[in-house]
Structure formats: structure tokens, C-alpha cells
PDB file of C-alpha atoms in Angstrom:
ATOM      1  CA  MET A   1      75.438  -2.716  41.297  1.00 65.00           C
ATOM      2  CA  THR A   2      71.625  -2.479  41.212  1.00 67.00           C
ATOM      3  CA  TRP A   3      69.457  -1.005  43.953  1.00 64.00           C
ATOM      4  CA  ASP A   4      68.090  -4.469  44.834  1.00 69.00           C
ATOM      5  CA  GLN A   5      71.611  -5.784  45.298  1.00 71.00           C
ATOM      6  CA  MET A   6      72.449  -2.795  47.485  1.00 72.00           C
ATOM      7  CA  GLN A   7      69.418  -3.389  49.684  1.00 77.00           C
ATOM      8  CA  GLU A   8      70.311  -7.061  50.129  1.00 79.00           C
ATOM      9  CA  LEU A   9      73.647  -6.057  51.578  1.00 83.00           C
ATOM     10  CA  MET A  10      72.605  -2.927  53.458  1.00 85.00           C
ATOM     11  CA  TRP A  11      69.853  -4.274  55.720  1.00 88.00           C
ATOM     12  CA  PRO A  12      71.990  -6.889  57.527  1.00 89.00           C
ATOM     13  CA  ALA A  13      74.852  -4.391  57.787  1.00 88.00           C
ATOM     14  CA  THR A  14      72.502  -1.755  59.217  1.00 90.00           C
ATOM     15  CA  TRP A  15      71.297  -4.111  61.953  1.00 92.00           C
ATOM     16  CA  GLU A  16      74.887  -5.061  62.727  1.00 90.00           C
ATOM     17  CA  THR A  17      75.790  -1.386  63.165  1.00 91.00           C
ATOM     18  CA  LEU A  18      72.754  -0.718  65.361  1.00 92.00           C
ATOM     19  CA  GLY A  19      73.490  -3.871  67.363  1.00 92.00           C
ATOM     20  CA  MET A  20      77.111  -3.027  68.137  1.00 92.00           C
ATOM     21  CA  VAL A  21      76.262   0.601  68.914  1.00 93.00           C
ATOM     22  CA  GLY A  22      73.363  -0.475  71.148  1.00 94.00           C
ATOM     23  CA  ILE A  23      75.449  -2.933  73.183  1.00 93.00           C
ATOM     24  CA  ALA A  24      78.382  -0.543  73.473  1.00 93.00           C
ATOM     25  CA  GLY A  25      76.062   2.357  74.321  1.00 94.00           C
ATOM     26  CA  LEU A  26      74.411   0.418  77.143  1.00 95.00           C
ATOM     27  CA  ALA A  27      77.777  -0.616  78.587  1.00 95.00           C
ATOM     28  CA  THR A  28      79.014   2.959  78.290  1.00 95.00           C
ATOM     29  CA  LEU A  29      75.995   4.286  80.172  1.00 95.00           C
ATOM     30  CA  LEU A  30      76.225   1.700  82.969  1.00 95.00           C
ATOM     31  CA  ILE A  31      79.958   2.225  83.535  1.00 95.00           C
ATOM     32  CA  GLY A  32      80.593   5.777  82.339  1.00 94.00           C
ATOM     33  CA  LEU A  33      77.864   7.365  84.498  1.00 94.00           C
ATOM     34  CA  PRO A  34      79.251   6.101  87.855  1.00 94.00           C
ATOM     35  CA  VAL A  35      82.803   6.925  86.753  1.00 94.00           C
ATOM     36  CA  GLY A  36      81.779  10.484  85.861  1.00 93.00           C
ATOM     37  CA  LEU A  37      80.004  10.874  89.208  1.00 93.00           C
ATOM     38  CA  LEU A  38      83.078   9.606  91.066  1.00 93.00           C
ATOM     39  CA  LEU A  39      85.229  12.165  89.265  1.00 92.00           C
ATOM     40  CA  VAL A  40      83.053  14.878  90.788  1.00 90.00           C
ATOM     41  CA  LEU A  41      82.436  13.342  94.214  1.00 89.00           C
ATOM     42  CA  THR A  42      86.086  12.496  94.935  1.00 90.00           C
ATOM     43  CA  ASP A  43      87.501  15.788  93.677  1.00 87.00           C
ATOM     44  CA  ARG A  44      88.602  18.599  95.991  1.00 85.00           C
ATOM     45  CA  GLY A  45      85.543  19.852  97.877  1.00 79.00           C
ATOM     46  CA  GLY A  46      83.441  16.891  96.720  1.00 77.00           C
ATOM     47  CA  LEU A  47      81.067  14.925  98.904  1.00 81.00           C
ATOM     48  CA  LEU A  48      83.492  11.984  98.978  1.00 83.00           C
ATOM     49  CA  GLN A  49      86.708  13.975  98.700  1.00 82.00           C
ATOM     50  CA  ASN A  50      89.642  11.647  98.099  1.00 86.00           C
ATOM     51  CA  LEU A  51      92.348  13.293  96.031  1.00 88.00           C
ATOM     52  CA  ALA A  52      94.312  10.064  95.514  1.00 90.00           C
ATOM     53  CA  VAL A  53      91.302   8.279  94.029  1.00 91.00           C
ATOM     54  CA  SER A  54      90.358  11.373  92.035  1.00 89.00           C
ATOM     55  CA  ARG A  55      93.810  11.704  90.473  1.00 93.00           C
ATOM     56  CA  VAL A  56      94.148   8.011  89.636  1.00 94.00           C
ATOM     57  CA  LEU A  57      90.658   7.874  88.147  1.00 92.00           C
ATOM     58  CA  GLY A  58      91.257  11.075  86.201  1.00 92.00           C
ATOM     59  CA  ALA A  59      94.532   9.746  84.825  1.00 94.00           C
ATOM     60  CA  VAL A  60      92.887   6.497  83.692  1.00 93.00           C
ATOM     61  CA  VAL A  61      90.118   8.449  81.960  1.00 93.00           C
ATOM     62  CA  ASN A  62      92.625  10.768  80.280  1.00 93.00           C
ATOM     63  CA  VAL A  63      94.685   7.841  78.988  1.00 92.00           C
ATOM     64  CA  GLY A  64      91.548   6.144  77.665  1.00 89.00           C
ATOM     65  CA  ARG A  65      90.523   9.293  75.811  1.00 89.00           C
ATOM     66  CA  SER A  66      93.997   9.788  74.349  1.00 89.00           C
ATOM     67  CA  ILE A  67      94.315   6.479  72.501  1.00 88.00           C
ATOM     68  CA  PRO A  68      93.166   6.692  68.844  1.00 88.00           C
ATOM     69  CA  PHE A  69      90.282   4.287  68.322  1.00 87.00           C
ATOM     70  CA  VAL A  70      91.913   2.377  65.450  1.00 85.00           C
ATOM     71  CA  ILE A  71      94.906   1.637  67.686  1.00 89.00           C
ATOM     72  CA  LEU A  72      92.627   0.787  70.617  1.00 89.00           C
ATOM     73  CA  ILE A  73      90.817  -1.880  68.577  1.00 88.00           C
ATOM     74  CA  VAL A  74      94.108  -3.683  67.956  1.00 87.00           C
ATOM     75  CA  ALA A  75      95.432  -3.138  71.483  1.00 89.00           C
ATOM     76  CA  VAL A  76      92.428  -4.766  73.168  1.00 89.00           C
ATOM     77  CA  ILE A  77      92.195  -7.792  70.843  1.00 89.00           C
ATOM     78  CA  PRO A  78      93.347 -10.191  73.625  1.00 90.00           C
ATOM     79  CA  PHE A  79      90.686  -8.814  75.977  1.00 91.00           C
ATOM     80  CA  THR A  80      88.051  -8.938  73.230  1.00 89.00           C
ATOM     81  CA  LYS A  81      88.876 -12.602  72.566  1.00 89.00           C
ATOM     82  CA  LEU A  82      88.687 -13.319  76.293  1.00 90.00           C
ATOM     83  CA  VAL A  83      85.246 -11.736  76.588  1.00 87.00           C
ATOM     84  CA  MET A  84      83.655 -12.695  73.253  1.00 87.00           C
ATOM     85  CA  GLY A  85      85.738 -15.679  72.149  1.00 84.00           C
ATOM     86  CA  THR A  86      86.684 -13.926  68.921  1.00 82.00           C
ATOM     87  CA  SER A  87      87.968 -10.559  67.722  1.00 79.00           C
ATOM     88  CA  LEU A  88      85.893 -10.544  64.522  1.00 84.00           C
ATOM     89  CA  GLY A  89      82.261  -9.675  63.915  1.00 84.00           C
ATOM     90  CA  TRP A  90      79.931  -6.985  65.188  1.00 85.00           C
ATOM     91  CA  GLN A  91      79.505  -8.603  68.614  1.00 88.00           C
ATOM     92  CA  ALA A  92      83.264  -8.517  69.192  1.00 88.00           C
ATOM     93  CA  ALA A  93      83.456  -4.931  67.905  1.00 89.00           C
ATOM     94  CA  SER A  94      81.128  -3.803  70.703  1.00 91.00           C
ATOM     95  CA  VAL A  95      83.926  -4.453  73.254  1.00 92.00           C
ATOM     96  CA  PRO A  96      86.474  -1.896  71.957  1.00 91.00           C
ATOM     97  CA  LEU A  97      83.591   0.452  71.154  1.00 93.00           C
ATOM     98  CA  ALA A  98      82.550   0.457  74.812  1.00 93.00           C
ATOM     99  CA  ILE A  99      86.130   0.742  76.075  1.00 93.00           C
ATOM    100  CA  GLY A 100      86.711   3.746  73.820  1.00 92.00           C
ATOM    101  CA  ALA A 101      83.433   5.478  74.690  1.00 94.00           C
ATOM    102  CA  ILE A 102      83.400   5.023  78.492  1.00 95.00           C
ATOM    103  CA  PRO A 103      86.103   7.627  79.287  1.00 94.00           C
ATOM    104  CA  PHE A 104      84.615  10.008  76.711  1.00 94.00           C
ATOM    105  CA  PHE A 105      81.153   9.769  78.297  1.00 95.00           C
ATOM    106  CA  ALA A 106      82.576   9.920  81.828  1.00 94.00           C
ATOM    107  CA  ARG A 107      84.097  13.341  81.136  1.00 94.00           C
ATOM    108  CA  LEU A 108      80.805  14.565  79.686  1.00 95.00           C
ATOM    109  CA  VAL A 109      78.996  13.325  82.806  1.00 94.00           C
ATOM    110  CA  GLU A 110      81.538  15.107  84.991  1.00 92.00           C
ATOM    111  CA  THR A 111      80.952  18.387  83.134  1.00 92.00           C
ATOM    112  CA  SER A 112      77.161  18.006  83.364  1.00 91.00           C
ATOM    113  CA  VAL A 113      77.159  17.267  87.091  1.00 90.00           C
ATOM    114  CA  ARG A 114      79.517  20.152  87.883  1.00 88.00           C
ATOM    115  CA  GLU A 115      76.953  22.523  86.364  1.00 86.00           C
ATOM    116  CA  VAL A 116      74.418  21.689  89.096  1.00 83.00           C
ATOM    117  CA  ASP A 117      73.795  24.591  91.493  1.00 80.00           C
ATOM    118  CA  GLY A 118      76.083  24.139  94.489  1.00 77.00           C
ATOM    119  CA  GLY A 119      73.585  25.942  96.682  1.00 79.00           C
ATOM    120  CA  LEU A 120      71.111  23.112  96.261  1.00 79.00           C
ATOM    121  CA  VAL A 121      73.705  20.570  97.384  1.00 79.00           C
ATOM    122  CA  GLU A 122      74.630  22.698 100.401  1.00 80.00           C
ATOM    123  CA  ALA A 123      70.951  23.079 101.340  1.00 82.00           C
ATOM    124  CA  LEU A 124      70.448  19.320 101.325  1.00 81.00           C
ATOM    125  CA  LYS A 125      73.660  18.788 103.301  1.00 79.00           C
ATOM    126  CA  SER A 126      72.536  21.295 105.922  1.00 80.00           C
ATOM    127  CA  MET A 127      69.370  19.234 106.439  1.00 82.00           C
ATOM    128  CA  GLY A 128      71.374  16.078 107.016  1.00 76.00           C
ATOM    129  CA  ALA A 129      71.007  14.463 103.598  1.00 76.00           C
ATOM    130  CA  GLY A 130      73.573  11.765 102.875  1.00 80.00           C
ATOM    131  CA  THR A 131      75.661  11.436  99.733  1.00 80.00           C
ATOM    132  CA  GLY A 132      73.277   8.904  98.180  1.00 82.00           C
ATOM    133  CA  THR A 133      70.299  11.173  98.746  1.00 82.00           C
ATOM    134  CA  ILE A 134      72.088  14.183  97.296  1.00 84.00           C
ATOM    135  CA  VAL A 135      73.114  12.229  94.207  1.00 86.00           C
ATOM    136  CA  ARG A 136      69.586  10.892  93.690  1.00 84.00           C
ATOM    137  CA  LYS A 137      67.671  14.023  94.628  1.00 82.00           C
ATOM    138  CA  ALA A 138      69.913  16.768  93.296  1.00 83.00           C
ATOM    139  CA  LEU A 139      72.891  15.903  91.132  1.00 87.00           C
ATOM    140  CA  LEU A 140      71.334  13.395  88.736  1.00 87.00           C
ATOM    141  CA  PRO A 141      67.858  14.975  88.372  1.00 88.00           C
ATOM    142  CA  GLU A 142      69.191  18.511  87.947  1.00 88.00           C
ATOM    143  CA  ALA A 143      71.822  17.376  85.430  1.00 88.00           C
ATOM    144  CA  LEU A 144      69.434  15.094  83.536  1.00 91.00           C
ATOM    145  CA  PRO A 145      68.815  17.309  80.464  1.00 91.00           C
ATOM    146  CA  SER A 146      72.563  17.797  80.064  1.00 92.00           C
ATOM    147  CA  LEU A 147      73.170  14.076  80.628  1.00 94.00           C
ATOM    148  CA  VAL A 148      70.698  13.246  77.856  1.00 94.00           C
ATOM    149  CA  ALA A 149      72.552  15.599  75.509  1.00 94.00           C
ATOM    150  CA  SER A 150      75.848  13.971  76.533  1.00 94.00           C
ATOM    151  CA  ALA A 151      74.453  10.496  75.893  1.00 95.00           C
ATOM    152  CA  THR A 152      73.254  11.626  72.462  1.00 95.00           C
ATOM    153  CA  THR A 153      76.717  12.946  71.619  1.00 94.00           C
ATOM    154  CA  THR A 154      78.272   9.674  72.780  1.00 95.00           C
ATOM    155  CA  VAL A 155      75.943   7.485  70.711  1.00 95.00           C
ATOM    156  CA  ILE A 156      76.709   9.542  67.611  1.00 94.00           C
ATOM    157  CA  ALA A 157      80.428   9.188  68.323  1.00 93.00           C
ATOM    158  CA  LEU A 158      79.911   5.422  68.655  1.00 93.00           C
ATOM    159  CA  ILE A 159      78.384   5.306  65.177  1.00 92.00           C
ATOM    160  CA  GLY A 160      81.539   6.952  63.833  1.00 88.00           C
ATOM    161  CA  TYR A 161      83.689   4.493  65.796  1.00 89.00           C
ATOM    162  CA  SER A 162      81.634   1.581  64.437  1.00 88.00           C
ATOM    163  CA  ALA A 163      82.540   2.593  60.882  1.00 84.00           C
ATOM    164  CA  MET A 164      86.222   2.408  61.847  1.00 84.00           C
ATOM    165  CA  ALA A 165      85.656  -0.962  63.489  1.00 83.00           C
ATOM    166  CA  GLY A 166      84.316  -2.201  60.160  1.00 77.00           C
ATOM    167  CA  THR A 167      87.720  -1.657  58.583  1.00 74.00           C
ATOM    168  CA  VAL A 168      89.264  -4.353  60.814  1.00 76.00           C
ATOM    169  CA  GLY A 169      86.601  -7.035  60.628  1.00 75.00           C
ATOM    170  CA  GLY A 170      83.963  -5.432  62.829  1.00 77.00           C
ATOM    171  CA  GLY A 171      81.149  -5.776  60.307  1.00 81.00           C
ATOM    172  CA  GLY A 172      78.370  -3.238  59.881  1.00 84.00           C
ATOM    173  CA  LEU A 173      78.039  -0.386  57.420  1.00 86.00           C
ATOM    174  CA  GLY A 174      81.702   0.594  57.749  1.00 83.00           C
ATOM    175  CA  SER A 175      82.845  -2.801  56.558  1.00 83.00           C
ATOM    176  CA  LEU A 176      80.398  -2.640  53.662  1.00 85.00           C
ATOM    177  CA  ALA A 177      81.603   0.799  52.591  1.00 83.00           C
ATOM    178  CA  ILE A 178      85.254  -0.299  52.608  1.00 83.00           C
ATOM    179  CA  THR A 179      84.694  -3.677  50.962  1.00 83.00           C
ATOM    180  CA  TYR A 180      82.450  -2.503  48.144  1.00 81.00           C
ATOM    181  CA  GLY A 181      82.903   1.243  47.973  1.00 76.00           C
ATOM    182  CA  TYR A 182      86.690   1.300  48.188  1.00 73.00           C
ATOM    183  CA  LEU A 183      88.116  -2.118  47.336  1.00 74.00           C
ATOM    184  CA  ARG A 184      85.584  -2.892  44.570  1.00 77.00           C
ATOM    185  CA  PHE A 185      85.259   0.683  43.307  1.00 75.00           C
ATOM    186  CA  GLU A 186      81.473   0.822  43.858  1.00 77.00           C
ATOM    187  CA  THR A 187      81.595   4.542  44.586  1.00 84.00           C
ATOM    188  CA  ALA A 188      77.848   5.052  44.229  1.00 85.00           C
ATOM    189  CA  PHE A 189      77.207   2.309  46.794  1.00 85.00           C
ATOM    190  CA  MET A 190      79.621   3.949  49.211  1.00 87.00           C
ATOM    191  CA  TRP A 191      77.755   7.254  48.987  1.00 90.00           C
ATOM    192  CA  VAL A 192      74.444   5.477  49.583  1.00 89.00           C
ATOM    193  CA  ILE A 193      75.900   4.048  52.801  1.00 89.00           C
ATOM    194  CA  VAL A 194      77.178   7.489  53.796  1.00 89.00           C
ATOM    195  CA  ALA A 195      73.698   8.911  53.218  1.00 91.00           C
ATOM    196  CA  GLU A 196      72.152   6.188  55.396  1.00 91.00           C
ATOM    197  CA  ILE A 197      74.597   6.926  58.224  1.00 92.00           C
ATOM    198  CA  VAL A 198      73.745  10.639  57.962  1.00 93.00           C
ATOM    199  CA  VAL A 199      70.034   9.793  58.271  1.00 94.00           C
ATOM    200  CA  ILE A 200      70.647   7.597  61.341  1.00 93.00           C
ATOM    201  CA  VAL A 201      72.805  10.233  63.033  1.00 94.00           C
ATOM    202  CA  THR A 202      70.294  12.993  62.274  1.00 95.00           C
ATOM    203  CA  ALA A 203      67.418  10.934  63.704  1.00 95.00           C
ATOM    204  CA  ILE A 204      69.350  10.225  66.919  1.00 94.00           C
ATOM    205  CA  GLN A 205      70.345  13.882  67.280  1.00 94.00           C
ATOM    206  CA  LEU A 206      66.774  15.090  66.797  1.00 95.00           C
ATOM    207  CA  LEU A 207      65.463  12.564  69.333  1.00 94.00           C
ATOM    208  CA  GLY A 208      68.137  13.515  71.860  1.00 93.00           C
ATOM    209  CA  ASP A 209      67.523  17.256  71.393  1.00 92.00           C
ATOM    210  CA  PHE A 210      63.754  16.792  71.771  1.00 92.00           C
ATOM    211  CA  THR A 211      64.160  14.763  74.971  1.00 91.00           C
ATOM    212  CA  ALA A 212      66.634  17.226  76.486  1.00 90.00           C
ATOM    213  CA  ARG A 213      64.333  20.160  75.682  1.00 89.00           C
ATOM    214  CA  ARG A 214      61.337  18.445  77.266  1.00 87.00           C
ATOM    215  CA  LEU A 215      63.295  17.737  80.432  1.00 84.00           C
ATOM    216  CA  SER A 216      64.616  21.304  80.541  1.00 80.00           C
ATOM    217  CA  HIS A 217      61.080  22.687  80.638  1.00 62.00           C
ATOM    218  CA  ARG A 218      60.512  20.836  83.914  1.00 53.00           C
ATOM    219  CA  GLY A 219      56.804  20.709  83.194  1.00 42.00           C
ATOM    220  CA  ASP A 220      56.065  17.214  84.446  1.00 44.00           C
ATOM    221  CA  TYR A 221      59.616  16.708  85.626  1.00 45.00           C
ATOM    222  CA  ARG A 222      59.982  16.734  89.415  1.00 48.00           C
ATOM    223  CA  SER A 223      63.183  18.653  89.979  1.00 47.00           C
ATOM    224  CA  PRO A 224      64.568  18.754  93.518  1.00 44.00           C
ATOM    225  CA  LEU A 225      64.435  22.532  93.255  1.00 46.00           C
ATOM    226  CA  GLY A 226      60.670  22.104  93.207  1.00 48.00           C
ATOM    227  CA  PHE A 227      60.780  20.820  96.779  1.00 41.00           C
ATOM    228  CA  PHE A 228      62.592  23.954  97.921  1.00 43.00           C
ATOM    229  CA  ARG A 229      60.292  26.218  95.958  1.00 40.00           C
ATOM    230  CA  SER A 230      57.360  24.433  97.573  1.00 42.00           C
ATOM    231  CA  ALA A 231      58.971  24.956 100.953  1.00 42.00           C
ATOM    232  CA  THR A 232      59.196  28.691 100.247  1.00 37.00           C
ATOM    233  CA  ALA A 233      55.558  28.845  99.191  1.00 40.00           C
ATOM    234  CA  LYS A 234      54.364  26.690 102.114  1.00 42.00           C
ATOM    235  CA  PRO A 235      55.898  27.795 105.427  1.00 40.00           C
ATOM    236  CA  ASP A 236      54.651  24.660 107.180  1.00 41.00           C
ATOM    237  CA  ALA A 237      56.798  22.375 105.038  1.00 40.00           C
ATOM    238  CA  THR A 238      59.276  20.480 107.210  1.00 40.00           C
ATOM    239  CA  GLU A 239      62.721  19.097 106.631  1.00 44.00           C
ATOM    240  CA  GLU A 240      61.249  15.631 107.029  1.00 47.00           C
ATOM    241  CA  ASP A 241      58.924  16.331 104.095  1.00 48.00           C
ATOM    242  CA  LEU A 242      61.836  17.434 101.928  1.00 44.00           C
ATOM    243  CA  LEU A 243      63.872  14.338 102.766  1.00 48.00           C
ATOM    244  CA  SER A 244      61.005  11.887 103.146  1.00 50.00           C
ATOM    245  CA  SER A 245      62.391   9.526 100.539  1.00 47.00           C
ATOM    246  CA  ARG A 246      65.924   9.339 101.917  1.00 47.00           C
TER     247      ARG A 246
END
């Protein structure tokens, strides 16, 4: 197979992979972030302590993380058909990708949020801040660098999942590698695809690391801790100032 022939096949497959990962990544962020927060808030000693909800939610997340992705793709075919109208193609593959990644990301969110200084939460509670304010002003902003790193890890995992989805009609670079690299013995083509995936993953990792580092420096980033530091430096600061945006 010539380089021109490879390029003809690779560009559409690359966009299919990026498309399915993008859709699944967005769904994972929108659902996995609240689920991860609930795991923390409803746990023992949490702001919304509810052990029954915490245990049920934790069990669902654990089950979701335990199912091998190849099996999950097949198991959710009826749901995929219901949502997308088909179980084939890169659009359909985004459904099992999201279902597989949501519990994974939720646990990473839980770990990130638990690392937030409990003293900050207690300080806000003592000033009458509600749960919503504490989540917005303390938990999410303070955990943001770690959340960015978690999102980066999840997106990279989704790229790996997308290659597996390609083996069962999901399209993308995985399908191309199996169809041509394995079934048609185009070994050189398969290694070109592997190299492209490595480049994509490396670029995403570098971007995620750079963003997390910038946020960690807190230069232009308004951390809630800054309010308390300001309060220490300025004795006339009031509780109303600290909670003005409640």
C-alpha cells in the first residue's frame, strides 16, 4: 500500500476517532463530574450525608468500572440502538464509550475533590455558606488542577477504548488497523496508525499537563483560599465580602 493510499484512508478515520472521543468525552464530563461530587457529598461526614444514596451510587460506579469494555459494547447494543438508531458507526460507538468512561471519571473526580483542604470547607460552613456556595467557591476551584489532570487521563483512556470499538463496527482508526493491518496483512499500515495514535495521545497529555500546571500556580486563578488570605491581610474584611457572591 502506498503512502497516498494510506492517507486517503487515514484522514476520515482520524476524524471519526476524534468525533467519537469528543462526544463521549463531553458526555462523560457532564455526567461524571456531578456523580463524582455526589460520591463525596453524600458520604459519611459529607455536606449532604446520605449513606443509602452513597452506597447505591458507589455500587453502581463500581459495577460500571468492573465490566470489560469489549463486553460492555455488546451488552449496551439495545440501548445504543434506542439512542442512535443503529449500533454501527462512530456516532453509535460514542454511546458505549461514554457509558464506560463515566464511572471511571467519577472516581477520579471523587479522589480530586477529597484532596481539598477540609479546613476551608469548615471555614465557609462556619460563616453560613450553603452547599452550593461551598461547591462553587471551594471544592471545584481548589480541585480544578487535579480535575484537569483527571479529564486528560479519561480522554486518553477513551482513545484506547475507541480502538476497541473499531473492532466491532465502531469505525475510526481502530477499525482501520484491524481491517487492513490484521485481516489484510498490511503490517506497515498498522504501525503507521499506531504512530498516529501515539502522537494524538502525546499531544493531549502535554496540553493537559500544561493546563494543570498553569492552574496550580494560581497566578491569575482566583482560588477561594485567596479570599481568606485577603481577610488575614485586611482586618476590615467582612464575612459578607467573603460570601458576596452566594
